[in-house]
Structures are given as C-alpha cells and as structure tokens.
PDB file of C-alpha atoms in Angstrom:
ATOM      1  CA  UNK Q   1      -0.225 -46.303   4.796  1.00 57.00           C
ATOM      2  CA  UNK Q   2       2.483 -43.830   4.969  1.00 61.00           C
ATOM      3  CA  UNK Q   3       3.118 -41.260   7.589  1.00 62.00           C
ATOM      4  CA  UNK Q   4       3.789 -37.849   6.586  1.00 60.00           C
ATOM      5  CA  UNK Q   5       4.900 -34.608   8.586  1.00 60.00           C
ATOM      6  CA  UNK Q   6       2.728 -31.861   9.265  1.00 58.00           C
ATOM      7  CA  UNK Q   7       3.814 -28.417   8.092  1.00 56.00           C
ATOM      8  CA  UNK Q   8       4.095 -25.752  11.437  1.00 56.00           C
ATOM      9  CA  UNK Q   9       5.498 -22.400  11.258  1.00 53.00           C
ATOM     10  CA  UNK Q  10       8.678 -21.759  12.745  1.00 55.00           C
ATOM     11  CA  UNK Q  11       8.581 -19.901  16.297  1.00 56.00           C
ATOM     12  CA  UNK Q  12       9.014 -16.093  16.023  1.00 51.00           C
ATOM     13  CA  UNK Q  13       7.772 -16.458  12.346  1.00 46.00           C
ATOM     14  CA  UNK Q  14       4.382 -15.379  11.291  1.00 48.00           C
ATOM     15  CA  UNK Q  15       2.103 -17.769   9.915  1.00 47.00           C
ATOM     16  CA  UNK Q  16       1.197 -16.627   6.133  1.00 50.00           C
ATOM     17  CA  UNK Q  17      -2.290 -16.610   6.835  1.00 49.00           C
ATOM     18  CA  UNK Q  18      -4.482 -14.728   9.287  1.00 52.00           C
ATOM     19  CA  UNK Q  19      -1.437 -11.973   8.817  1.00 50.00           C
ATOM     20  CA  UNK Q  20      -2.698  -8.387   9.890  1.00 50.00           C
ATOM     21  CA  UNK Q  21      -1.513  -5.424   7.637  1.00 48.00           C
ATOM     22  CA  UNK Q  22       1.338  -3.497   8.351  1.00 50.00           C
ATOM     23  CA  UNK Q  23       1.195  -0.457  10.729  1.00 49.00           C
ATOM     24  CA  UNK Q  24       3.064   2.175  11.375  1.00 48.00           C
ATOM     25  CA  UNK Q  25       3.492   4.161  14.387  1.00 49.00           C
ATOM     26  CA  UNK Q  26       1.063   7.120  13.258  1.00 49.00           C
ATOM     27  CA  UNK Q  27      -1.215   4.304  12.887  1.00 48.00           C
ATOM     28  CA  UNK Q  28      -1.461   4.561   9.080  1.00 47.00           C
ATOM     29  CA  UNK Q  29      -2.287   1.362   7.343  1.00 43.00           C
ATOM     30  CA  UNK Q  30      -1.394   0.405   4.161  1.00 46.00           C
ATOM     31  CA  UNK Q  31      -4.361  -0.636   1.563  1.00 44.00           C
ATOM     32  CA  UNK Q  32      -4.159  -2.759  -1.715  1.00 46.00           C
ATOM     33  CA  UNK Q  33      -2.834  -1.140  -4.482  1.00 46.00           C
ATOM     34  CA  UNK Q  34      -4.966   0.238  -7.135  1.00 47.00           C
ATOM     35  CA  UNK Q  35      -3.778  -0.149 -10.576  1.00 49.00           C
ATOM     36  CA  UNK Q  36      -0.430   1.505 -10.417  1.00 54.00           C
ATOM     37  CA  UNK Q  37      -0.862   3.843  -7.437  1.00 58.00           C
ATOM     38  CA  UNK Q  38      -1.012   2.601  -4.017  1.00 62.00           C
ATOM     39  CA  UNK Q  39      -3.603   4.346  -0.984  1.00 63.00           C
ATOM     40  CA  UNK Q  40      -2.933   4.715   2.605  1.00 66.00           C
ATOM     41  CA  UNK Q  41      -5.299   5.675   5.234  1.00 59.00           C
ATOM     42  CA  UNK Q  42      -4.553   8.471   7.647  1.00 60.00           C
ATOM     43  CA  UNK Q  43      -5.824   8.349  11.483  1.00 62.00           C
ATOM     44  CA  UNK Q  44      -8.525  10.500  10.122  1.00 66.00           C
ATOM     45  CA  UNK Q  45      -9.754   7.787   7.710  1.00 65.00           C
ATOM     46  CA  UNK Q  46      -9.315   9.883   4.442  1.00 76.00           C
ATOM     47  CA  UNK Q  47      -7.576   7.460   1.640  1.00 83.00           C
ATOM     48  CA  UNK Q  48      -4.396   9.224   0.221  1.00 88.00           C
ATOM     49  CA  UNK Q  49      -3.070   7.954  -3.235  1.00 93.00           C
ATOM     50  CA  UNK Q  50       1.095   7.971  -3.953  1.00 94.00           C
ATOM     51  CA  UNK Q  51       1.983   9.229  -7.271  1.00 95.00           C
ATOM     52  CA  UNK Q  52       3.959   6.390  -8.082  1.00 95.00           C
ATOM     53  CA  UNK Q  53       6.180   3.778  -5.787  1.00 95.00           C
ATOM     54  CA  UNK Q  54       9.075   6.318  -5.919  1.00 97.00           C
ATOM     55  CA  UNK Q  55       7.386   9.044  -4.448  1.00 96.00           C
ATOM     56  CA  UNK Q  56       5.797   6.314  -1.437  1.00 95.00           C
ATOM     57  CA  UNK Q  57       9.430   5.867  -0.673  1.00 96.00           C
ATOM     58  CA  UNK Q  58      10.240   9.580  -0.470  1.00 97.00           C
ATOM     59  CA  UNK Q  59       7.528  10.339   1.366  1.00 96.00           C
ATOM     60  CA  UNK Q  60       8.436   7.160   3.882  1.00 96.00           C
ATOM     61  CA  UNK Q  61      12.009   8.280   4.101  1.00 97.00           C
ATOM     62  CA  UNK Q  62      10.321  11.918   4.989  1.00 97.00           C
ATOM     63  CA  UNK Q  63       7.893  10.522   7.649  1.00 96.00           C
ATOM     64  CA  UNK Q  64      10.638   8.673   9.563  1.00 97.00           C
ATOM     65  CA  UNK Q  65      12.992  12.660   9.622  1.00 97.00           C
ATOM     66  CA  UNK Q  66       9.920  14.054  10.770  1.00 97.00           C
ATOM     67  CA  UNK Q  67       9.246  11.603  13.529  1.00 97.00           C
ATOM     68  CA  UNK Q  68      12.784  12.050  14.861  1.00 97.00           C
ATOM     69  CA  UNK Q  69      12.702  16.011  14.213  1.00 97.00           C
ATOM     70  CA  UNK Q  70      14.886  16.445  11.361  1.00 97.00           C
ATOM     71  CA  UNK Q  71      12.506  18.041   9.306  1.00 97.00           C
ATOM     72  CA  UNK Q  72       9.900  20.272  10.641  1.00 97.00           C
ATOM     73  CA  UNK Q  73       5.781  20.395  10.053  1.00 97.00           C
ATOM     74  CA  UNK Q  74       5.822  22.794   7.463  1.00 97.00           C
ATOM     75  CA  UNK Q  75       8.373  20.637   4.794  1.00 97.00           C
ATOM     76  CA  UNK Q  76       6.277  17.604   5.776  1.00 96.00           C
ATOM     77  CA  UNK Q  77       3.234  19.283   4.633  1.00 96.00           C
ATOM     78  CA  UNK Q  78       5.426  20.017   1.108  1.00 96.00           C
ATOM     79  CA  UNK Q  79       6.257  16.261   1.094  1.00 96.00           C
ATOM     80  CA  UNK Q  80       2.828  15.773   1.390  1.00 94.00           C
ATOM     81  CA  UNK Q  81       1.891  17.966  -1.321  1.00 95.00           C
ATOM     82  CA  UNK Q  82       4.295  16.533  -3.989  1.00 96.00           C
ATOM     83  CA  UNK Q  83       4.173  13.328  -3.071  1.00 95.00           C
ATOM     84  CA  UNK Q  84       0.540  12.205  -2.892  1.00 94.00           C
ATOM     85  CA  UNK Q  85      -2.412  12.903  -6.107  1.00 90.00           C
ATOM     86  CA  UNK Q  86      -4.878  14.930  -4.391  1.00 79.00           C
TER      87      UNK Q  86
END
C-alpha cells in the first residue's frame, strides 16, 4: 500500500470551503448574480441590483471616493441613481 500526502491549506490562505462572502466597510455583503445583474444588500437589508458589471465598478470607485471625502453625499446619491436599477 502506498502512502500519499494529504492536502493542507498554506498558512495565511483561506481554505476554499467555509469561506465567508466579502464584507465592505459599510457592512454590505455581495449577493449571488441574478442573470446578468448583480445584487447587493445595504445595511437596511434592501436588495439593490446593479445595471451591469461596469456600473458596479463605477459605483465601487465612487463609494471609495466618498469614504475618503473626495465626493459629497449629493454626488453619491447621483451615482446611486444611475448605477442601480431601482
């Protein structure tokens, strides 16, 4: 009988199973894709759907700029209106 090595995760790397979904500073957790639209939930629990992957990337960049104070709340609301379907 031949002995084989068992696979183990390297230190500092998360195992593939049991991984939690990524969480952002604001507490948003990415949800699964629905068709070609991606949904996210806000801290209030309301699901929001991005118009496309490109709008998701744009909104993500705008959120980062807002968090460091580069854009104000009014501008962030405008990004929300244009990036989400609702």
